[in-house]
Amino acid sequence: MVLAPALVYEAARHGDVDVIDGYSTDGRIRAYDLQVLHDDQRAFPPYQAVPVVRQQVLRQHPELTAVLARLNGQISDSVMTELNYRVDYRHETPRAVAQDFLRQRGLWHEPQPVRGATIRLGSKIFAEQYILIEMYAALIRGYTDLDVATKTGLGGTSICFEALRNGDIDLYPEYTGTGLLVILQPPAATLDSVGSASPAVLGYVRQEFRRRYGLEWLAPIGFNNTYALLMRRQQAQQLGIASITELGAFLRH
C-alpha cells in the first residue's frame, strides 16, 4: 500500500500503521507525539543543513562569514522540529518564530542603518526553510549595514540551486545529502569512497561545489533533516524500541 506523505503521518497518528518513514525534523513529530528511531545502522545518508553562499559575495562582503556563523551549531533536530511545529501547527509566522529563537539564544540585535549592498536570500517551499531565511535576514540586518531581500518559496532543489548558481540569489540553506545525491550525482564508486559519515559527505560536497560552481558550503547549522523511521512514542516506549536495530530485533521475534 502506497500513501501520500500527509496520509502516512495520519495513519501512524491513528494507529492504522505502526512504523512509517518521514523526515527527522518534521513538525508532525511534535504534533502527533511520534518518536524518531535512532539510525544506528546508518541506513539513511546525512542531510545536515548548511548555508550555501556565492563565493563572490563572501569576497565582496567578508563580514558576512562571521555573521552567518552565529547560527553555527545552534539548532538541534529537536529544536528544529519544535520550530517547524510552531509554524505548521500553531500557525505562527516564520519571522516571529525566527526572531523569538534569536532572542532566546542571545543572538538578536536591532537592525542597523542600511548603507551597503543588498544580500538576496532564497529558500525552498516549506516552513523550515522560511524560518532559517528569517534568521539569517535578522542576523545580517542586525550585525551589518547591508540590506536584505528575501525570495522565499522558490520551489525545489533545482530551482534554488540554479538561482544561486546564476546569481539571482546569494544564499540559501541546503542539505548535504541533497547536494550529494541530487545535485552532484557522483558515480557509485565515488559514493562508496565518500561513505555515510557526516564530515566526509560535507567535505566532499564542499570541495565539489567550490570546484564546479564557485559556491561555498559554510559550517552546519546543527540539525540533520534526514529520512527517518518513526513510531508513536507511547508504543515505542512500551515495546522498548528506540533504534532501527531494536526494531529489527523485535520484528524477527
mmCIF file of C-alpha atoms in Angstrom:
data_model
loop_
_atom_site.group_PDB
_atom_site.id
_atom_site.type_symbol
_atom_site.label_atom_id
_atom_site.label_comp_id
_atom_site.label_asym_id
_atom_site.label_seq_id
_atom_site.Cartn_x
_atom_site.Cartn_y
_atom_site.Cartn_z
ATOM 1 C CA MET A 1 0.000 0.000 0.000
ATOM 2 C CA VAL A 2 1.369 3.421 -1.014
ATOM 3 C CA LEU A 3 0.150 6.520 0.820
ATOM 4 C CA ALA A 4 0.804 10.209 0.253
ATOM 5 C CA PRO A 5 3.205 11.671 2.840
ATOM 6 C CA ALA A 6 0.464 13.537 4.715
ATOM 7 C CA LEU A 7 -1.654 10.382 4.898
ATOM 8 C CA VAL A 8 1.307 8.357 6.166
ATOM 9 C CA TYR A 9 1.624 10.592 9.214
ATOM 10 C CA GLU A 10 -2.127 10.477 9.795
ATOM 11 C CA ALA A 11 -2.095 6.672 9.556
ATOM 12 C CA ALA A 12 0.600 6.496 12.242
ATOM 13 C CA ARG A 13 -1.213 9.017 14.406
ATOM 14 C CA HIS A 14 -4.442 6.988 14.360
ATOM 15 C CA GLY A 15 -2.756 3.608 14.794
ATOM 16 C CA ASP A 16 -3.526 2.296 11.318
ATOM 17 C CA VAL A 17 0.193 1.575 10.861
ATOM 18 C CA ASP A 18 2.942 1.237 13.457
ATOM 19 C CA VAL A 19 6.090 2.316 11.594
ATOM 20 C CA ILE A 20 6.414 4.971 8.894
ATOM 21 C CA ASP A 21 9.186 6.756 7.079
ATOM 22 C CA GLY A 22 9.364 10.520 7.331
ATOM 23 C CA TYR A 23 11.710 13.430 7.950
ATOM 24 C CA SER A 24 13.597 13.793 11.195
ATOM 25 C CA THR A 25 12.661 17.450 11.846
ATOM 26 C CA ASP A 26 9.060 17.382 10.589
ATOM 27 C CA GLY A 27 6.695 19.365 12.824
ATOM 28 C CA ARG A 28 4.270 16.448 12.756
ATOM 29 C CA ILE A 29 6.664 14.531 15.012
ATOM 30 C CA ARG A 30 5.840 17.039 17.731
ATOM 31 C CA ALA A 31 2.192 17.409 16.746
ATOM 32 C CA TYR A 32 1.459 13.665 16.711
ATOM 33 C CA ASP A 33 3.859 12.639 19.506
ATOM 34 C CA LEU A 34 5.988 10.411 17.294
ATOM 35 C CA GLN A 35 9.454 9.082 18.043
ATOM 36 C CA VAL A 36 12.364 9.130 15.610
ATOM 37 C CA LEU A 37 14.169 5.808 15.763
ATOM 38 C CA HIS A 38 17.916 6.216 16.139
ATOM 39 C CA ASP A 39 19.617 5.284 12.869
ATOM 40 C CA ASP A 40 22.358 3.125 14.394
ATOM 41 C CA GLN A 41 22.552 1.166 11.128
ATOM 42 C CA ARG A 42 23.370 4.287 9.076
ATOM 43 C CA ALA A 43 20.524 3.325 6.791
ATOM 44 C CA PHE A 44 19.998 6.924 5.667
ATOM 45 C CA PRO A 45 22.618 9.402 4.432
ATOM 46 C CA PRO A 46 23.240 12.601 6.411
ATOM 47 C CA TYR A 47 21.228 15.657 5.453
ATOM 48 C CA GLN A 48 22.945 18.328 7.521
ATOM 49 C CA ALA A 49 21.511 21.799 6.979
ATOM 50 C CA VAL A 50 24.176 24.235 5.786
ATOM 51 C CA PRO A 51 24.029 27.715 4.242
ATOM 52 C CA VAL A 52 25.397 27.713 0.682
ATOM 53 C CA VAL A 53 26.741 31.077 -0.475
ATOM 54 C CA ARG A 54 28.214 32.528 -3.651
ATOM 55 C CA GLN A 55 31.978 32.895 -3.178
ATOM 56 C CA GLN A 56 31.906 36.252 -4.957
ATOM 57 C CA VAL A 57 29.521 37.610 -2.307
ATOM 58 C CA LEU A 58 31.790 36.427 0.518
ATOM 59 C CA ARG A 59 34.768 38.126 -1.145
ATOM 60 C CA GLN A 60 32.848 41.367 -1.592
ATOM 61 C CA HIS A 61 31.379 41.289 1.921
ATOM 62 C CA PRO A 62 33.788 39.340 4.164
ATOM 63 C CA GLU A 63 31.858 40.444 7.251
ATOM 64 C CA LEU A 64 29.091 38.045 6.206
ATOM 65 C CA THR A 65 31.122 34.981 7.169
ATOM 66 C CA ALA A 66 31.237 35.849 10.865
ATOM 67 C CA VAL A 67 27.610 36.993 10.901
ATOM 68 C CA LEU A 68 26.289 33.799 9.317
ATOM 69 C CA ALA A 69 28.489 31.769 11.670
ATOM 70 C CA ARG A 70 26.445 32.994 14.643
ATOM 71 C CA LEU A 71 23.942 30.274 13.761
ATOM 72 C CA ASN A 72 26.562 27.511 13.525
ATOM 73 C CA GLY A 73 25.581 24.509 15.621
ATOM 74 C CA GLN A 74 22.720 26.399 17.259
ATOM 75 C CA ILE A 75 19.764 24.254 16.144
ATOM 76 C CA SER A 76 19.435 20.580 17.069
ATOM 77 C CA ASP A 77 16.988 18.148 15.466
ATOM 78 C CA SER A 78 14.544 18.514 18.357
ATOM 79 C CA VAL A 79 14.765 22.323 18.315
ATOM 80 C CA MET A 80 14.103 22.458 14.564
ATOM 81 C CA THR A 81 11.173 20.087 14.996
ATOM 82 C CA GLU A 82 9.700 22.421 17.601
ATOM 83 C CA LEU A 83 10.203 25.483 15.395
ATOM 84 C CA ASN A 84 8.531 23.722 12.452
ATOM 85 C CA TYR A 85 5.659 22.706 14.720
ATOM 86 C CA ARG A 86 5.106 26.314 15.762
ATOM 87 C CA VAL A 87 4.833 27.438 12.139
ATOM 88 C CA ASP A 88 2.942 24.489 10.655
ATOM 89 C CA TYR A 89 0.559 23.695 13.522
ATOM 90 C CA ARG A 90 0.357 26.754 15.744
ATOM 91 C CA HIS A 91 0.340 28.987 12.662
ATOM 92 C CA GLU A 92 2.931 31.428 13.953
ATOM 93 C CA THR A 93 4.763 33.334 11.254
ATOM 94 C CA PRO A 94 8.286 32.211 10.316
ATOM 95 C CA ARG A 95 9.563 35.697 11.134
ATOM 96 C CA ALA A 96 8.071 35.670 14.647
ATOM 97 C CA VAL A 97 9.423 32.168 15.338
ATOM 98 C CA ALA A 98 12.864 33.083 13.988
ATOM 99 C CA GLN A 99 13.128 36.304 15.964
ATOM 100 C CA ASP A 100 11.909 34.617 19.141
ATOM 101 C CA PHE A 101 14.599 31.949 18.750
ATOM 102 C CA LEU A 102 17.337 34.539 18.202
ATOM 103 C CA ARG A 103 16.271 36.464 21.291
ATOM 104 C CA GLN A 104 16.242 33.313 23.418
ATOM 105 C CA ARG A 105 19.772 32.474 22.271
ATOM 106 C CA GLY A 106 21.070 35.987 22.822
ATOM 107 C CA LEU A 107 21.644 36.457 19.091
ATOM 108 C CA TRP A 108 19.083 39.166 18.399
ATOM 109 C CA HIS A 109 20.332 42.645 17.551
ATOM 110 C CA GLU A 110 18.233 45.586 16.447
ATOM 111 C CA PRO A 111 18.569 46.339 12.714
ATOM 112 C CA GLN A 112 21.374 48.695 11.771
ATOM 113 C CA PRO A 113 21.025 51.651 9.362
ATOM 114 C CA VAL A 114 21.397 50.420 5.786
ATOM 115 C CA ARG A 115 24.406 51.810 3.954
ATOM 116 C CA GLY A 116 25.598 48.835 1.931
ATOM 117 C CA ALA A 117 24.540 46.488 -0.820
ATOM 118 C CA THR A 118 21.589 44.105 -0.786
ATOM 119 C CA ILE A 119 22.080 40.431 0.047
ATOM 120 C CA ARG A 120 19.451 38.233 -1.616
ATOM 121 C CA LEU A 121 18.342 35.205 0.390
ATOM 122 C CA GLY A 122 16.354 32.354 -1.166
ATOM 123 C CA SER A 123 14.534 29.325 0.150
ATOM 124 C CA LYS A 124 12.664 26.217 -0.856
ATOM 125 C CA ILE A 125 8.948 25.951 -0.328
ATOM 126 C CA PHE A 126 8.488 24.638 3.224
ATOM 127 C CA ALA A 127 8.403 26.072 6.734
ATOM 128 C CA GLU A 128 11.876 25.021 7.846
ATOM 129 C CA GLN A 129 13.493 26.994 5.052
ATOM 130 C CA TYR A 130 11.334 30.054 5.670
ATOM 131 C CA ILE A 131 12.377 30.040 9.334
ATOM 132 C CA LEU A 132 16.080 29.754 8.537
ATOM 133 C CA ILE A 133 15.937 32.563 5.997
ATOM 134 C CA GLU A 134 14.240 34.849 8.525
ATOM 135 C CA MET A 135 17.020 34.049 10.991
ATOM 136 C CA TYR A 136 19.739 34.873 8.504
ATOM 137 C CA ALA A 137 17.936 38.021 7.388
ATOM 138 C CA ALA A 138 17.683 39.224 11.002
ATOM 139 C CA LEU A 139 21.358 38.480 11.668
ATOM 140 C CA ILE A 140 22.523 40.341 8.558
ATOM 141 C CA ARG A 141 20.325 43.340 9.355
ATOM 142 C CA GLY A 142 21.392 43.332 12.992
ATOM 143 C CA TYR A 143 25.142 42.943 12.634
ATOM 144 C CA THR A 144 25.948 44.655 9.320
ATOM 145 C CA ASP A 145 24.903 47.725 7.360
ATOM 146 C CA LEU A 146 23.832 45.527 4.456
ATOM 147 C CA ASP A 147 20.269 45.378 3.206
ATOM 148 C CA VAL A 148 18.413 42.088 2.728
ATOM 149 C CA ALA A 149 15.910 40.909 0.127
ATOM 150 C CA THR A 150 14.205 37.555 0.642
ATOM 151 C CA LYS A 151 12.923 35.317 -2.142
ATOM 152 C CA THR A 152 11.199 32.525 -0.258
ATOM 153 C CA GLY A 153 9.191 29.650 -1.666
ATOM 154 C CA LEU A 154 11.196 29.426 -4.873
ATOM 155 C CA GLY A 155 10.340 25.753 -5.256
ATOM 156 C CA GLY A 156 12.512 22.661 -5.091
ATOM 157 C CA THR A 157 16.227 21.980 -5.140
ATOM 158 C CA SER A 158 16.872 22.571 -8.827
ATOM 159 C CA ILE A 159 15.210 25.995 -8.807
ATOM 160 C CA CYS A 160 17.091 27.229 -5.732
ATOM 161 C CA PHE A 161 20.393 25.816 -6.917
ATOM 162 C CA GLU A 162 20.116 27.365 -10.379
ATOM 163 C CA ALA A 163 19.061 30.704 -8.871
ATOM 164 C CA LEU A 164 22.183 30.633 -6.696
ATOM 165 C CA ARG A 165 24.439 29.490 -9.481
ATOM 166 C CA ASN A 166 23.127 32.184 -11.851
ATOM 167 C CA GLY A 167 23.437 34.954 -9.274
ATOM 168 C CA ASP A 168 19.706 35.558 -8.836
ATOM 169 C CA ILE A 169 20.148 34.861 -5.110
ATOM 170 C CA ASP A 170 23.249 34.945 -2.923
ATOM 171 C CA LEU A 171 22.458 32.332 -0.282
ATOM 172 C CA TYR A 172 20.034 29.551 0.536
ATOM 173 C CA PRO A 173 20.021 26.686 3.078
ATOM 174 C CA GLU A 174 20.739 23.286 1.565
ATOM 175 C CA TYR A 175 21.235 19.763 2.889
ATOM 176 C CA THR A 176 24.403 17.731 2.438
ATOM 177 C CA GLY A 177 22.549 14.634 1.246
ATOM 178 C CA THR A 178 20.683 16.700 -1.327
ATOM 179 C CA GLY A 179 23.874 18.326 -2.521
ATOM 180 C CA LEU A 180 25.489 14.920 -2.884
ATOM 181 C CA LEU A 181 22.707 12.812 -4.373
ATOM 182 C CA VAL A 182 20.508 15.329 -6.232
ATOM 183 C CA ILE A 183 22.937 17.977 -7.478
ATOM 184 C CA LEU A 184 26.347 16.297 -7.766
ATOM 185 C CA GLN A 185 25.090 12.776 -8.513
ATOM 186 C CA PRO A 186 28.512 11.089 -8.310
ATOM 187 C CA PRO A 187 29.045 7.540 -9.606
ATOM 188 C CA ALA A 188 28.562 4.615 -7.261
ATOM 189 C CA ALA A 189 32.299 4.163 -6.767
ATOM 190 C CA THR A 190 32.611 7.745 -5.521
ATOM 191 C CA LEU A 191 29.636 7.316 -3.202
ATOM 192 C CA ASP A 192 31.284 4.248 -1.735
ATOM 193 C CA SER A 193 34.533 6.129 -1.160
ATOM 194 C CA VAL A 194 32.776 9.098 0.429
ATOM 195 C CA GLY A 195 30.780 6.855 2.765
ATOM 196 C CA SER A 196 27.937 7.969 5.006
ATOM 197 C CA ALA A 197 29.746 9.825 7.789
ATOM 198 C CA SER A 198 28.563 13.436 8.097
ATOM 199 C CA PRO A 199 32.028 15.092 7.964
ATOM 200 C CA ALA A 200 33.009 13.103 4.870
ATOM 201 C CA VAL A 201 29.824 13.968 3.000
ATOM 202 C CA LEU A 202 30.110 17.654 3.885
ATOM 203 C CA GLY A 203 33.778 17.661 2.895
ATOM 204 C CA TYR A 204 33.013 16.154 -0.491
ATOM 205 C CA VAL A 205 30.108 18.458 -1.385
ATOM 206 C CA ARG A 206 32.075 21.489 -0.163
ATOM 207 C CA GLN A 207 35.049 20.582 -2.347
ATOM 208 C CA GLU A 208 32.979 19.833 -5.438
ATOM 209 C CA PHE A 209 30.749 22.899 -5.147
ATOM 210 C CA ARG A 210 33.843 25.103 -4.905
ATOM 211 C CA ARG A 211 35.483 23.432 -7.880
ATOM 212 C CA ARG A 212 32.455 23.171 -10.177
ATOM 213 C CA TYR A 213 30.287 26.133 -9.276
ATOM 214 C CA GLY A 214 32.189 28.683 -7.171
ATOM 215 C CA LEU A 215 29.768 28.132 -4.302
ATOM 216 C CA GLU A 216 30.713 27.798 -0.659
ATOM 217 C CA TRP A 217 29.176 25.460 1.923
ATOM 218 C CA LEU A 218 29.718 27.094 5.314
ATOM 219 C CA ALA A 219 29.504 25.337 8.693
ATOM 220 C CA PRO A 220 26.485 23.188 9.623
ATOM 221 C CA ILE A 221 23.574 24.835 11.397
ATOM 222 C CA GLY A 222 23.332 21.837 13.715
ATOM 223 C CA PHE A 223 20.372 19.689 12.722
ATOM 224 C CA ASN A 224 20.158 16.776 10.321
ATOM 225 C CA ASN A 225 16.884 16.706 8.382
ATOM 226 C CA THR A 226 17.318 13.208 7.055
ATOM 227 C CA TYR A 227 14.934 10.387 6.290
ATOM 228 C CA ALA A 228 13.854 8.517 9.398
ATOM 229 C CA LEU A 229 11.709 5.691 10.675
ATOM 230 C CA LEU A 230 9.010 6.908 13.056
ATOM 231 C CA MET A 231 6.724 5.242 15.593
ATOM 232 C CA ARG A 232 4.126 6.519 18.028
ATOM 233 C CA ARG A 233 6.135 7.452 21.098
ATOM 234 C CA GLN A 234 3.933 5.603 23.557
ATOM 235 C CA GLN A 235 4.070 2.375 21.554
ATOM 236 C CA ALA A 236 7.829 2.636 21.003
ATOM 237 C CA GLN A 237 8.412 3.073 24.729
ATOM 238 C CA GLN A 238 6.085 0.204 25.624
ATOM 239 C CA LEU A 239 7.937 -2.116 23.239
ATOM 240 C CA GLY A 240 11.384 -0.850 24.216
ATOM 241 C CA ILE A 241 12.206 0.255 20.667
ATOM 242 C CA ALA A 242 14.441 3.300 20.317
ATOM 243 C CA SER A 243 16.596 2.387 17.314
ATOM 244 C CA ILE A 244 16.443 0.691 13.936
ATOM 245 C CA THR A 245 18.406 -2.234 15.355
ATOM 246 C CA GLU A 246 15.884 -2.710 18.154
ATOM 247 C CA LEU A 247 13.020 -2.508 15.662
ATOM 248 C CA GLY A 248 14.667 -5.219 13.554
ATOM 249 C CA ALA A 249 15.176 -7.438 16.569
ATOM 250 C CA PHE A 250 11.538 -7.024 17.599
ATOM 251 C CA LEU A 251 10.289 -7.861 14.099
ATOM 252 C CA ARG A 252 12.391 -11.021 13.972
ATOM 253 C CA HIS A 253 10.793 -12.417 17.149
#
